[in-house]
Amino acid sequence: MMFVTLQKLTALTVIFCLFPNLTWGKETVTLCAEPIKVGFNDWAPYSWIDTSDNAVGLDVDMLTLIAANLGCEVDFIKMPVKRAHQMLKVGSLDMLMGASYTKDRNEYAYFSKSYRDEEIRLFVTADKASEITINQWQDIFNKKLTLLAPSYGWYGKDYLKSKAELIRQNLLVISPTTVQSVQMLAYGRGDILIGDAISLPYVANHSEDVAITPLALIVDSNKIHFMISKKAHHSELLEEIDQAISTLSNHGALARVVNKWQQISVAKTLKPCKEIIPSTGLDGAINITGHGSNSYVK
């Protein structure tokens, strides 16, 4: 288990440099007696560990900004997704980032206000952008297009409902990582790639040096929240975080974080997969095994 502690002074120095005109509402009163313990996993560009063993990414910046507004420190703790949710349930963790609301999760966690939006899109390589068009989900079947999908992720109701039929018609190729799915698209092993609208272009450009283009269809869209453990008795923290999200949104600070990560170039922090081994899964879909970065379950 890897612990990455961001000291308050360092965080504030960075944030004041990025947002010099922002007025802070929590300058003298500290809400948190101890650092907020936040679980996360590798999912560029939202969160991962850089070469200096620091937590970095869009969501990391978002939460660091919000915590600094409250006068709090944050301990970012890297761990698998399932373990993070279990620890949140029992109160061993205070928060998780990058979460979509579900009724099941609401049983053990409070949900903050939405701090960013998520879109699920279909992508093609840039050279195929004029050749492949999809205006509705059924076009995948009508045009017999092969869909590439990382195994770990939520891709909307249309994908869920039609997954079995995609498999039956040999139109679905599943791989365990986003990196490998991007590689498959580049190698012509599929026609279209499904995934997060920010993460996929980032991984394609900075890990594989592949230019990809989104198609017109928005497959799914979600509001993204912080999850706060109910066992940790942080209902007062929820209220303060919600207020900080509103304040920072009104000042445009959260939008500037998103813009920063759309432009930043940190290619050396991502290591592409070098080995691709196709196989047939038990469900009939083609599966790809190898090594690479896993995507985060929303």
PDB file of C-alpha atoms in Angstrom:
ATOM      1  CA  MET A   1       0.000   0.000   0.000  1.00  0.00           C
ATOM      2  CA  MET A   2       1.488   3.356  -0.998  1.00  0.00           C
ATOM      3  CA  PHE A   3       0.910   6.553   1.006  1.00  0.00           C
ATOM      4  CA  VAL A   4       1.383   9.956  -0.581  1.00  0.00           C
ATOM      5  CA  THR A   5       1.046  12.885   1.836  1.00  0.00           C
ATOM      6  CA  LEU A   6       0.594  16.369   0.415  1.00  0.00           C
ATOM      7  CA  GLN A   7       1.656  18.975   2.958  1.00  0.00           C
ATOM      8  CA  LYS A   8      -0.736  21.872   3.367  1.00  0.00           C
ATOM      9  CA  LEU A   9       1.910  24.533   2.793  1.00  0.00           C
ATOM     10  CA  THR A  10       3.068  22.975  -0.476  1.00  0.00           C
ATOM     11  CA  ALA A  11      -0.484  22.488  -1.714  1.00  0.00           C
ATOM     12  CA  LEU A  12      -1.437  26.075  -0.923  1.00  0.00           C
ATOM     13  CA  THR A  13       1.699  27.422  -2.611  1.00  0.00           C
ATOM     14  CA  VAL A  14       0.924  25.533  -5.821  1.00  0.00           C
ATOM     15  CA  ILE A  15      -2.741  26.485  -5.781  1.00  0.00           C
ATOM     16  CA  PHE A  16      -2.113  30.195  -5.145  1.00  0.00           C
ATOM     17  CA  CYS A  17       0.271  30.154  -8.113  1.00  0.00           C
ATOM     18  CA  LEU A  18      -2.363  28.533 -10.319  1.00  0.00           C
ATOM     19  CA  PHE A  19      -5.257  30.666  -9.040  1.00  0.00           C
ATOM     20  CA  PRO A  20      -3.824  33.996  -7.774  1.00  0.00           C
ATOM     21  CA  ASN A  21      -7.155  35.844  -7.852  1.00  0.00           C
ATOM     22  CA  LEU A  22      -9.122  33.312  -5.815  1.00  0.00           C
ATOM     23  CA  THR A  23     -10.419  34.423  -2.405  1.00  0.00           C
ATOM     24  CA  TRP A  24     -10.284  31.653   0.166  1.00  0.00           C
ATOM     25  CA  GLY A  25     -13.091  31.283   2.677  1.00  0.00           C
ATOM     26  CA  LYS A  26     -11.347  29.009   5.240  1.00  0.00           C
ATOM     27  CA  GLU A  27      -8.099  30.835   6.015  1.00  0.00           C
ATOM     28  CA  THR A  28      -7.863  30.412   9.785  1.00  0.00           C
ATOM     29  CA  VAL A  29     -10.265  27.666  10.845  1.00  0.00           C
ATOM     30  CA  THR A  30      -9.262  24.070  10.171  1.00  0.00           C
ATOM     31  CA  LEU A  31     -12.157  21.667   9.718  1.00  0.00           C
ATOM     32  CA  CYS A  32      -9.987  18.531   9.745  1.00  0.00           C
ATOM     33  CA  ALA A  33      -8.143  17.518  12.897  1.00  0.00           C
ATOM     34  CA  GLU A  34      -6.309  14.899  10.811  1.00  0.00           C
ATOM     35  CA  PRO A  35      -5.550  14.582   7.088  1.00  0.00           C
ATOM     36  CA  ILE A  36      -8.397  13.271   4.943  1.00  0.00           C
ATOM     37  CA  LYS A  37      -7.588   9.692   3.896  1.00  0.00           C
ATOM     38  CA  VAL A  38      -8.468   9.234   0.215  1.00  0.00           C
ATOM     39  CA  GLY A  39      -8.212   5.956  -1.703  1.00  0.00           C
ATOM     40  CA  PHE A  40      -7.368   5.983  -5.401  1.00  0.00           C
ATOM     41  CA  ASN A  41      -5.916   3.835  -8.181  1.00  0.00           C
ATOM     42  CA  ASP A  42      -4.063   4.401 -11.448  1.00  0.00           C
ATOM     43  CA  TRP A  43      -6.381   5.983 -13.992  1.00  0.00           C
ATOM     44  CA  ALA A  44      -4.700   8.659 -16.076  1.00  0.00           C
ATOM     45  CA  PRO A  45      -5.315  11.502 -16.376  1.00  0.00           C
ATOM     46  CA  TYR A  46      -7.515  11.495 -13.270  1.00  0.00           C
ATOM     47  CA  SER A  47      -5.146   9.905 -10.748  1.00  0.00           C
ATOM     48  CA  TRP A  48      -1.885   7.983 -10.695  1.00  0.00           C
ATOM     49  CA  ILE A  49       1.590   7.948  -9.128  1.00  0.00           C
ATOM     50  CA  ASP A  50       4.290   9.879 -10.976  1.00  0.00           C
ATOM     51  CA  THR A  51       7.995   9.051 -11.126  1.00  0.00           C
ATOM     52  CA  SER A  52       8.574  10.932  -7.849  1.00  0.00           C
ATOM     53  CA  ASP A  53       5.964   8.806  -6.016  1.00  0.00           C
ATOM     54  CA  ASN A  54       3.499  11.689  -5.811  1.00  0.00           C
ATOM     55  CA  ALA A  55      -0.228  11.428  -6.489  1.00  0.00           C
ATOM     56  CA  VAL A  56      -1.053  13.466  -9.585  1.00  0.00           C
ATOM     57  CA  GLY A  57      -3.974  13.912 -11.939  1.00  0.00           C
ATOM     58  CA  LEU A  58      -7.154  15.847 -12.609  1.00  0.00           C
ATOM     59  CA  ASP A  59      -9.129  14.434  -9.675  1.00  0.00           C
ATOM     60  CA  VAL A  60      -6.106  14.771  -7.377  1.00  0.00           C
ATOM     61  CA  ASP A  61      -5.830  18.443  -8.314  1.00  0.00           C
ATOM     62  CA  MET A  62      -9.565  18.934  -7.813  1.00  0.00           C
ATOM     63  CA  LEU A  63      -9.565  17.476  -4.309  1.00  0.00           C
ATOM     64  CA  THR A  64      -6.314  19.197  -3.320  1.00  0.00           C
ATOM     65  CA  LEU A  65      -7.833  22.501  -4.365  1.00  0.00           C
ATOM     66  CA  ILE A  66     -11.024  21.850  -2.389  1.00  0.00           C
ATOM     67  CA  ALA A  67      -9.127  20.629   0.692  1.00  0.00           C
ATOM     68  CA  ALA A  68      -6.920  23.721   0.675  1.00  0.00           C
ATOM     69  CA  ASN A  69     -10.050  25.873   0.569  1.00  0.00           C
ATOM     70  CA  LEU A  70     -11.158  24.121   3.778  1.00  0.00           C
ATOM     71  CA  GLY A  71      -7.739  24.316   5.436  1.00  0.00           C
ATOM     72  CA  CYS A  72      -7.352  20.516   5.304  1.00  0.00           C
ATOM     73  CA  GLU A  73      -4.537  18.168   4.367  1.00  0.00           C
ATOM     74  CA  VAL A  74      -5.008  15.030   2.245  1.00  0.00           C
ATOM     75  CA  ASP A  75      -3.364  11.589   2.355  1.00  0.00           C
ATOM     76  CA  PHE A  76      -3.759   9.954  -1.072  1.00  0.00           C
ATOM     77  CA  ILE A  77      -3.526   6.174  -0.622  1.00  0.00           C
ATOM     78  CA  LYS A  78      -3.090   3.979  -3.692  1.00  0.00           C
ATOM     79  CA  MET A  79      -5.027   0.694  -3.656  1.00  0.00           C
ATOM     80  CA  PRO A  80      -7.287  -1.518  -5.804  1.00  0.00           C
ATOM     81  CA  VAL A  81     -10.815  -0.245  -6.419  1.00  0.00           C
ATOM     82  CA  LYS A  82     -12.643  -3.041  -4.587  1.00  0.00           C
ATOM     83  CA  ARG A  83     -10.461  -2.671  -1.513  1.00  0.00           C
ATOM     84  CA  ALA A  84     -11.030   1.089  -1.497  1.00  0.00           C
ATOM     85  CA  HIS A  85     -14.814   0.650  -1.462  1.00  0.00           C
ATOM     86  CA  GLN A  86     -14.586  -1.940   1.313  1.00  0.00           C
ATOM     87  CA  MET A  87     -12.399   0.350   3.425  1.00  0.00           C
ATOM     88  CA  LEU A  88     -14.824   3.226   2.827  1.00  0.00           C
ATOM     89  CA  LYS A  89     -17.675   1.016   4.037  1.00  0.00           C
ATOM     90  CA  VAL A  90     -15.965   0.315   7.384  1.00  0.00           C
ATOM     91  CA  GLY A  91     -14.583   3.838   7.812  1.00  0.00           C
ATOM     92  CA  SER A  92     -10.899   3.024   7.247  1.00  0.00           C
ATOM     93  CA  LEU A  93     -10.957   5.556   4.420  1.00  0.00           C
ATOM     94  CA  ASP A  94     -12.628   8.950   4.515  1.00  0.00           C
ATOM     95  CA  MET A  95     -13.198   9.556   0.813  1.00  0.00           C
ATOM     96  CA  LEU A  96     -13.045   8.283  -2.755  1.00  0.00           C
ATOM     97  CA  MET A  97     -12.831  10.385  -5.904  1.00  0.00           C
ATOM     98  CA  GLY A  98     -14.354  10.102  -9.373  1.00  0.00           C
ATOM     99  CA  ALA A  99     -17.590   8.353  -8.382  1.00  0.00           C
ATOM    100  CA  SER A 100     -20.932   8.036 -10.127  1.00  0.00           C
ATOM    101  CA  TYR A 101     -23.990   7.835  -7.862  1.00  0.00           C
ATOM    102  CA  THR A 102     -25.641   4.450  -7.293  1.00  0.00           C
ATOM    103  CA  LYS A 103     -28.213   3.333  -4.731  1.00  0.00           C
ATOM    104  CA  ASP A 104     -25.907   0.590  -3.460  1.00  0.00           C
ATOM    105  CA  ARG A 105     -23.084   3.045  -2.804  1.00  0.00           C
ATOM    106  CA  ASN A 106     -25.480   5.417  -1.079  1.00  0.00           C
ATOM    107  CA  GLU A 107     -25.910   2.791   1.641  1.00  0.00           C
ATOM    108  CA  TYR A 108     -22.369   3.353   2.923  1.00  0.00           C
ATOM    109  CA  ALA A 109     -21.320   6.764   1.586  1.00  0.00           C
ATOM    110  CA  TYR A 110     -22.454  10.352   1.301  1.00  0.00           C
ATOM    111  CA  PHE A 111     -22.197  11.882  -2.170  1.00  0.00           C
ATOM    112  CA  SER A 112     -20.888  15.388  -2.628  1.00  0.00           C
ATOM    113  CA  LYS A 113     -22.203  17.814  -5.194  1.00  0.00           C
ATOM    114  CA  SER A 114     -20.978  17.024  -8.670  1.00  0.00           C
ATOM    115  CA  TYR A 115     -17.539  18.521  -9.243  1.00  0.00           C
ATOM    116  CA  ARG A 116     -17.147  17.509 -12.913  1.00  0.00           C
ATOM    117  CA  ASP A 117     -19.025  15.782 -15.723  1.00  0.00           C
ATOM    118  CA  GLU A 118     -18.165  12.539 -17.494  1.00  0.00           C
ATOM    119  CA  GLU A 119     -19.017  11.578 -21.054  1.00  0.00           C
ATOM    120  CA  ILE A 120     -18.702   8.162 -22.671  1.00  0.00           C
ATOM    121  CA  ARG A 121     -17.863   8.451 -26.359  1.00  0.00           C
ATOM    122  CA  LEU A 122     -16.922   6.314 -29.339  1.00  0.00           C
ATOM    123  CA  PHE A 123     -13.545   6.965 -30.960  1.00  0.00           C
ATOM    124  CA  VAL A 124     -11.813   6.101 -34.218  1.00  0.00           C
ATOM    125  CA  THR A 125      -8.261   6.724 -35.383  1.00  0.00           C
ATOM    126  CA  ALA A 126      -7.944  10.196 -36.867  1.00  0.00           C
ATOM    127  CA  ASP A 127      -7.412   8.836 -40.390  1.00  0.00           C
ATOM    128  CA  LYS A 128     -10.775   7.019 -40.218  1.00  0.00           C
ATOM    129  CA  ALA A 129     -12.801   9.996 -38.971  1.00  0.00           C
ATOM    130  CA  SER A 130     -14.271  10.740 -42.408  1.00  0.00           C
ATOM    131  CA  GLU A 131     -14.979   7.074 -43.175  1.00  0.00           C
ATOM    132  CA  ILE A 132     -16.831   5.935 -40.034  1.00  0.00           C
ATOM    133  CA  THR A 133     -19.960   7.679 -38.778  1.00  0.00           C
ATOM    134  CA  ILE A 134     -22.296   6.575 -35.985  1.00  0.00           C
ATOM    135  CA  ASN A 135     -25.414   8.586 -35.207  1.00  0.00           C
ATOM    136  CA  GLN A 136     -27.157   5.934 -33.091  1.00  0.00           C
ATOM    137  CA  TRP A 137     -26.025   2.820 -31.246  1.00  0.00           C
ATOM    138  CA  GLN A 138     -27.747   0.504 -33.740  1.00  0.00           C
ATOM    139  CA  ASP A 139     -25.353   1.739 -36.433  1.00  0.00           C
ATOM    140  CA  ILE A 140     -22.690  -0.528 -34.918  1.00  0.00           C
ATOM    141  CA  PHE A 141     -24.795  -3.535 -35.887  1.00  0.00           C
ATOM    142  CA  ASN A 142     -26.031  -2.101 -39.182  1.00  0.00           C
ATOM    143  CA  LYS A 143     -22.499  -1.346 -40.365  1.00  0.00           C
ATOM    144  CA  LYS A 144     -20.905  -4.446 -38.795  1.00  0.00           C
ATOM    145  CA  LEU A 145     -18.307  -2.418 -36.909  1.00  0.00           C
ATOM    146  CA  THR A 146     -16.009  -4.125 -34.415  1.00  0.00           C
ATOM    147  CA  LEU A 147     -16.155  -2.435 -31.005  1.00  0.00           C
ATOM    148  CA  LEU A 148     -13.131  -2.368 -28.686  1.00  0.00           C
ATOM    149  CA  ALA A 149     -13.852  -2.073 -24.950  1.00  0.00           C
ATOM    150  CA  PRO A 150     -11.625  -2.146 -21.856  1.00  0.00           C
ATOM    151  CA  SER A 151     -13.099  -4.736 -19.502  1.00  0.00           C
ATOM    152  CA  TYR A 152     -13.327  -2.535 -16.419  1.00  0.00           C
ATOM    153  CA  GLY A 153     -15.754   0.342 -16.838  1.00  0.00           C
ATOM    154  CA  TRP A 154     -19.314   1.596 -17.269  1.00  0.00           C
ATOM    155  CA  TYR A 155     -20.259   2.314 -20.881  1.00  0.00           C
ATOM    156  CA  GLY A 156     -23.949   3.114 -20.636  1.00  0.00           C
ATOM    157  CA  LYS A 157     -27.226   1.251 -20.901  1.00  0.00           C
ATOM    158  CA  ASP A 158     -27.054   0.658 -24.659  1.00  0.00           C
ATOM    159  CA  TYR A 159     -23.754  -1.175 -24.300  1.00  0.00           C
ATOM    160  CA  LEU A 160     -25.031  -3.197 -21.351  1.00  0.00           C
ATOM    161  CA  LYS A 161     -28.227  -4.241 -23.142  1.00  0.00           C
ATOM    162  CA  SER A 162     -26.513  -5.164 -26.393  1.00  0.00           C
ATOM    163  CA  LYS A 163     -23.275  -6.706 -25.073  1.00  0.00           C
ATOM    164  CA  ALA A 164     -24.490 -10.284 -25.501  1.00  0.00           C
ATOM    165  CA  GLU A 165     -25.606  -9.635 -29.079  1.00  0.00           C
ATOM    166  CA  LEU A 166     -22.327  -7.891 -29.896  1.00  0.00           C
ATOM    167  CA  ILE A 167     -20.524 -10.996 -28.658  1.00  0.00           C
ATOM    168  CA  ARG A 168     -22.832 -13.331 -30.632  1.00  0.00           C
ATOM    169  CA  GLN A 169     -22.097 -11.416 -33.837  1.00  0.00           C
ATOM    170  CA  ASN A 170     -18.333 -11.265 -33.117  1.00  0.00           C
ATOM    171  CA  LEU A 171     -18.464  -7.468 -32.979  1.00  0.00           C
ATOM    172  CA  LEU A 172     -16.891  -7.048 -29.532  1.00  0.00           C
ATOM    173  CA  VAL A 173     -13.228  -7.258 -28.508  1.00  0.00           C
ATOM    174  CA  ILE A 174     -12.567  -6.894 -24.775  1.00  0.00           C
ATOM    175  CA  SER A 175      -9.165  -6.160 -23.249  1.00  0.00           C
ATOM    176  CA  PRO A 176      -8.252  -5.663 -19.578  1.00  0.00           C
ATOM    177  CA  THR A 177      -6.774  -2.170 -19.997  1.00  0.00           C
ATOM    178  CA  THR A 178      -7.353   1.077 -21.840  1.00  0.00           C
ATOM    179  CA  VAL A 179      -3.791   1.027 -23.159  1.00  0.00           C
ATOM    180  CA  GLN A 180      -4.298  -2.316 -24.849  1.00  0.00           C
ATOM    181  CA  SER A 181      -7.618  -1.251 -26.365  1.00  0.00           C
ATOM    182  CA  VAL A 182      -5.910   1.809 -27.856  1.00  0.00           C
ATOM    183  CA  GLN A 183      -3.174  -0.420 -29.247  1.00  0.00           C
ATOM    184  CA  MET A 184      -5.757  -2.702 -30.828  1.00  0.00           C
ATOM    185  CA  LEU A 185      -7.421   0.272 -32.508  1.00  0.00           C
ATOM    186  CA  ALA A 186      -4.061   1.469 -33.845  1.00  0.00           C
ATOM    187  CA  TYR A 187      -3.247  -2.008 -35.171  1.00  0.00           C
ATOM    188  CA  GLY A 188      -6.591  -2.261 -36.983  1.00  0.00           C
ATOM    189  CA  ARG A 189      -7.939  -5.019 -34.742  1.00  0.00           C
ATOM    190  CA  GLY A 190     -11.158  -3.053 -34.256  1.00  0.00           C
ATOM    191  CA  ASP A 191     -13.070  -0.207 -35.887  1.00  0.00           C
ATOM    192  CA  ILE A 192     -14.228   1.856 -32.907  1.00  0.00           C
ATOM    193  CA  LEU A 193     -13.209   2.267 -29.287  1.00  0.00           C
ATOM    194  CA  ILE A 194     -15.507   3.085 -26.365  1.00  0.00           C
ATOM    195  CA  GLY A 195     -14.573   4.896 -23.179  1.00  0.00           C
ATOM    196  CA  ASP A 196     -14.187   8.067 -21.150  1.00  0.00           C
ATOM    197  CA  ALA A 197     -14.030  11.198 -23.308  1.00  0.00           C
ATOM    198  CA  ILE A 198     -11.033  12.665 -21.446  1.00  0.00           C
ATOM    199  CA  SER A 199      -9.121   9.533 -20.483  1.00  0.00           C
ATOM    200  CA  LEU A 200      -9.061   7.801 -23.882  1.00  0.00           C
ATOM    201  CA  PRO A 201      -7.504  10.676 -25.863  1.00  0.00           C
ATOM    202  CA  TYR A 202      -5.012  11.237 -23.056  1.00  0.00           C
ATOM    203  CA  VAL A 203      -3.854   7.618 -23.002  1.00  0.00           C
ATOM    204  CA  ALA A 204      -3.823   7.412 -26.808  1.00  0.00           C
ATOM    205  CA  ASN A 205      -1.751  10.553 -27.246  1.00  0.00           C
ATOM    206  CA  HIS A 206       0.652  10.215 -24.332  1.00  0.00           C
ATOM    207  CA  SER A 207       1.099   6.472 -24.013  1.00  0.00           C
ATOM    208  CA  GLU A 208       0.765   5.234 -27.570  1.00  0.00           C
ATOM    209  CA  ASP A 209       1.277   8.388 -29.675  1.00  0.00           C
ATOM    210  CA  VAL A 210      -1.985   7.588 -31.466  1.00  0.00           C
ATOM    211  CA  ALA A 211      -4.343  10.337 -32.602  1.00  0.00           C
ATOM    212  CA  ILE A 212      -7.989   9.413 -32.064  1.00  0.00           C
ATOM    213  CA  THR A 213     -11.159  11.331 -32.903  1.00  0.00           C
ATOM    214  CA  PRO A 214     -14.533  11.216 -31.092  1.00  0.00           C
ATOM    215  CA  LEU A 215     -17.634  10.395 -33.103  1.00  0.00           C
ATOM    216  CA  ALA A 216     -20.797  12.480 -32.872  1.00  0.00           C
ATOM    217  CA  LEU A 217     -22.755  10.096 -30.659  1.00  0.00           C
ATOM    218  CA  ILE A 218     -22.544  10.648 -26.894  1.00  0.00           C
ATOM    219  CA  VAL A 219     -23.114   7.144 -25.550  1.00  0.00           C
ATOM    220  CA  ASP A 220     -23.627   8.138 -21.914  1.00  0.00           C
ATOM    221  CA  SER A 221     -23.086  11.071 -19.551  1.00  0.00           C
ATOM    222  CA  ASN A 222     -22.782  11.205 -15.776  1.00  0.00           C
ATOM    223  CA  LYS A 223     -22.247  13.603 -12.921  1.00  0.00           C
ATOM    224  CA  ILE A 224     -19.100  12.791 -10.961  1.00  0.00           C
ATOM    225  CA  HIS A 225     -18.910  13.112  -7.162  1.00  0.00           C
ATOM    226  CA  PHE A 226     -16.717  12.523  -4.146  1.00  0.00           C
ATOM    227  CA  MET A 227     -17.850   9.667  -1.896  1.00  0.00           C
ATOM    228  CA  ILE A 228     -17.526  10.285   1.852  1.00  0.00           C
ATOM    229  CA  SER A 229     -17.693   7.415   4.342  1.00  0.00           C
ATOM    230  CA  LYS A 230     -20.779   7.329   6.557  1.00  0.00           C
ATOM    231  CA  LYS A 231     -18.873   5.221   9.101  1.00  0.00           C
ATOM    232  CA  ALA A 232     -16.300   7.971   9.516  1.00  0.00           C
ATOM    233  CA  HIS A 233     -19.087  10.349  10.672  1.00  0.00           C
ATOM    234  CA  HIS A 234     -18.145  13.074   8.220  1.00  0.00           C
ATOM    235  CA  SER A 235     -21.549  14.618   7.528  1.00  0.00           C
ATOM    236  CA  GLU A 236     -20.162  18.033   8.502  1.00  0.00           C
ATOM    237  CA  LEU A 237     -17.275  17.519   6.075  1.00  0.00           C
ATOM    238  CA  LEU A 238     -19.801  16.828   3.314  1.00  0.00           C
ATOM    239  CA  GLU A 239     -21.471  20.197   3.884  1.00  0.00           C
ATOM    240  CA  GLU A 240     -18.167  22.032   3.774  1.00  0.00           C
ATOM    241  CA  ILE A 241     -16.998  20.202   0.657  1.00  0.00           C
ATOM    242  CA  ASP A 242     -20.265  21.013  -1.104  1.00  0.00           C
ATOM    243  CA  GLN A 243     -19.811  24.678  -0.226  1.00  0.00           C
ATOM    244  CA  ALA A 244     -16.212  24.620  -1.465  1.00  0.00           C
ATOM    245  CA  ILE A 245     -17.296  23.006  -4.750  1.00  0.00           C
ATOM    246  CA  SER A 246     -19.869  25.776  -5.256  1.00  0.00           C
ATOM    247  CA  THR A 247     -17.374  28.529  -4.391  1.00  0.00           C
ATOM    248  CA  LEU A 248     -14.600  27.178  -6.599  1.00  0.00           C
ATOM    249  CA  SER A 249     -16.999  26.501  -9.471  1.00  0.00           C
ATOM    250  CA  ASN A 250     -18.297  30.060  -9.306  1.00  0.00           C
ATOM    251  CA  HIS A 251     -14.732  31.367  -9.488  1.00  0.00           C
ATOM    252  CA  GLY A 252     -13.975  29.126 -12.457  1.00  0.00           C
ATOM    253  CA  ALA A 253     -11.210  27.345 -10.548  1.00  0.00           C
ATOM    254  CA  LEU A 254     -12.485  23.803 -11.161  1.00  0.00           C
ATOM    255  CA  ALA A 255     -12.931  24.519 -14.870  1.00  0.00           C
ATOM    256  CA  ARG A 256      -9.313  25.684 -15.021  1.00  0.00           C
ATOM    257  CA  VAL A 257      -8.166  22.368 -13.575  1.00  0.00           C
ATOM    258  CA  VAL A 258     -10.024  20.499 -16.334  1.00  0.00           C
ATOM    259  CA  ASN A 259      -8.516  22.814 -18.953  1.00  0.00           C
ATOM    260  CA  LYS A 260      -5.044  22.263 -17.501  1.00  0.00           C
ATOM    261  CA  TRP A 261      -5.313  18.479 -17.858  1.00  0.00           C
ATOM    262  CA  GLN A 262      -6.627  18.752 -21.381  1.00  0.00           C
ATOM    263  CA  GLN A 263      -3.410  20.519 -22.339  1.00  0.00           C
ATOM    264  CA  ILE A 264      -0.726  19.054 -20.096  1.00  0.00           C
ATOM    265  CA  SER A 265       1.849  16.665 -21.529  1.00  0.00           C
ATOM    266  CA  VAL A 266       3.275  14.052 -19.148  1.00  0.00           C
ATOM    267  CA  ALA A 267       3.931  11.187 -21.515  1.00  0.00           C
ATOM    268  CA  LYS A 268       6.827   9.749 -19.493  1.00  0.00           C
ATOM    269  CA  THR A 269       4.520   8.874 -16.604  1.00  0.00           C
ATOM    270  CA  LEU A 270       2.631   6.293 -18.688  1.00  0.00           C
ATOM    271  CA  LYS A 271       4.249   3.032 -19.803  1.00  0.00           C
ATOM    272  CA  PRO A 272       2.682   1.291 -22.819  1.00  0.00           C
ATOM    273  CA  CYS A 273       2.078  -2.440 -22.959  1.00  0.00           C
ATOM    274  CA  LYS A 274       4.656  -4.366 -24.979  1.00  0.00           C
ATOM    275  CA  GLU A 275       2.917  -7.725 -25.129  1.00  0.00           C
ATOM    276  CA  ILE A 276      -0.506  -8.530 -26.570  1.00  0.00           C
ATOM    277  CA  ILE A 277      -1.921 -12.055 -26.378  1.00  0.00           C
ATOM    278  CA  PRO A 278      -5.395 -12.596 -27.876  1.00  0.00           C
ATOM    279  CA  SER A 279      -7.643 -15.280 -26.409  1.00  0.00           C
ATOM    280  CA  THR A 280     -11.309 -16.242 -26.338  1.00  0.00           C
ATOM    281  CA  GLY A 281     -13.204 -15.566 -23.120  1.00  0.00           C
ATOM    282  CA  LEU A 282     -15.815 -17.781 -21.527  1.00  0.00           C
ATOM    283  CA  ASP A 283     -18.566 -15.409 -22.680  1.00  0.00           C
ATOM    284  CA  GLY A 284     -17.502 -15.695 -26.325  1.00  0.00           C
ATOM    285  CA  ALA A 285     -15.933 -12.259 -26.603  1.00  0.00           C
ATOM    286  CA  ILE A 286     -12.350 -11.906 -27.752  1.00  0.00           C
ATOM    287  CA  ASN A 287     -10.175 -11.003 -24.772  1.00  0.00           C
ATOM    288  CA  ILE A 288      -6.699  -9.501 -24.828  1.00  0.00           C
ATOM    289  CA  THR A 289      -4.244 -10.191 -22.004  1.00  0.00           C
ATOM    290  CA  GLY A 290      -0.994  -8.465 -21.170  1.00  0.00           C
ATOM    291  CA  HIS A 291       0.341  -5.656 -19.014  1.00  0.00           C
ATOM    292  CA  GLY A 292      -0.788  -2.040 -18.787  1.00  0.00           C
ATOM    293  CA  SER A 293      -2.714   0.555 -16.803  1.00  0.00           C
ATOM    294  CA  ASN A 294      -6.175  -0.391 -15.563  1.00  0.00           C
ATOM    295  CA  SER A 295      -9.095   1.987 -15.847  1.00  0.00           C
ATOM    296  CA  TYR A 296     -11.167   2.955 -12.849  1.00  0.00           C
ATOM    297  CA  VAL A 297     -14.661   1.636 -12.294  1.00  0.00           C
ATOM    298  CA  LYS A 298     -17.156   4.468 -12.170  1.00  0.00           C
TER     299      LYS A 298
END
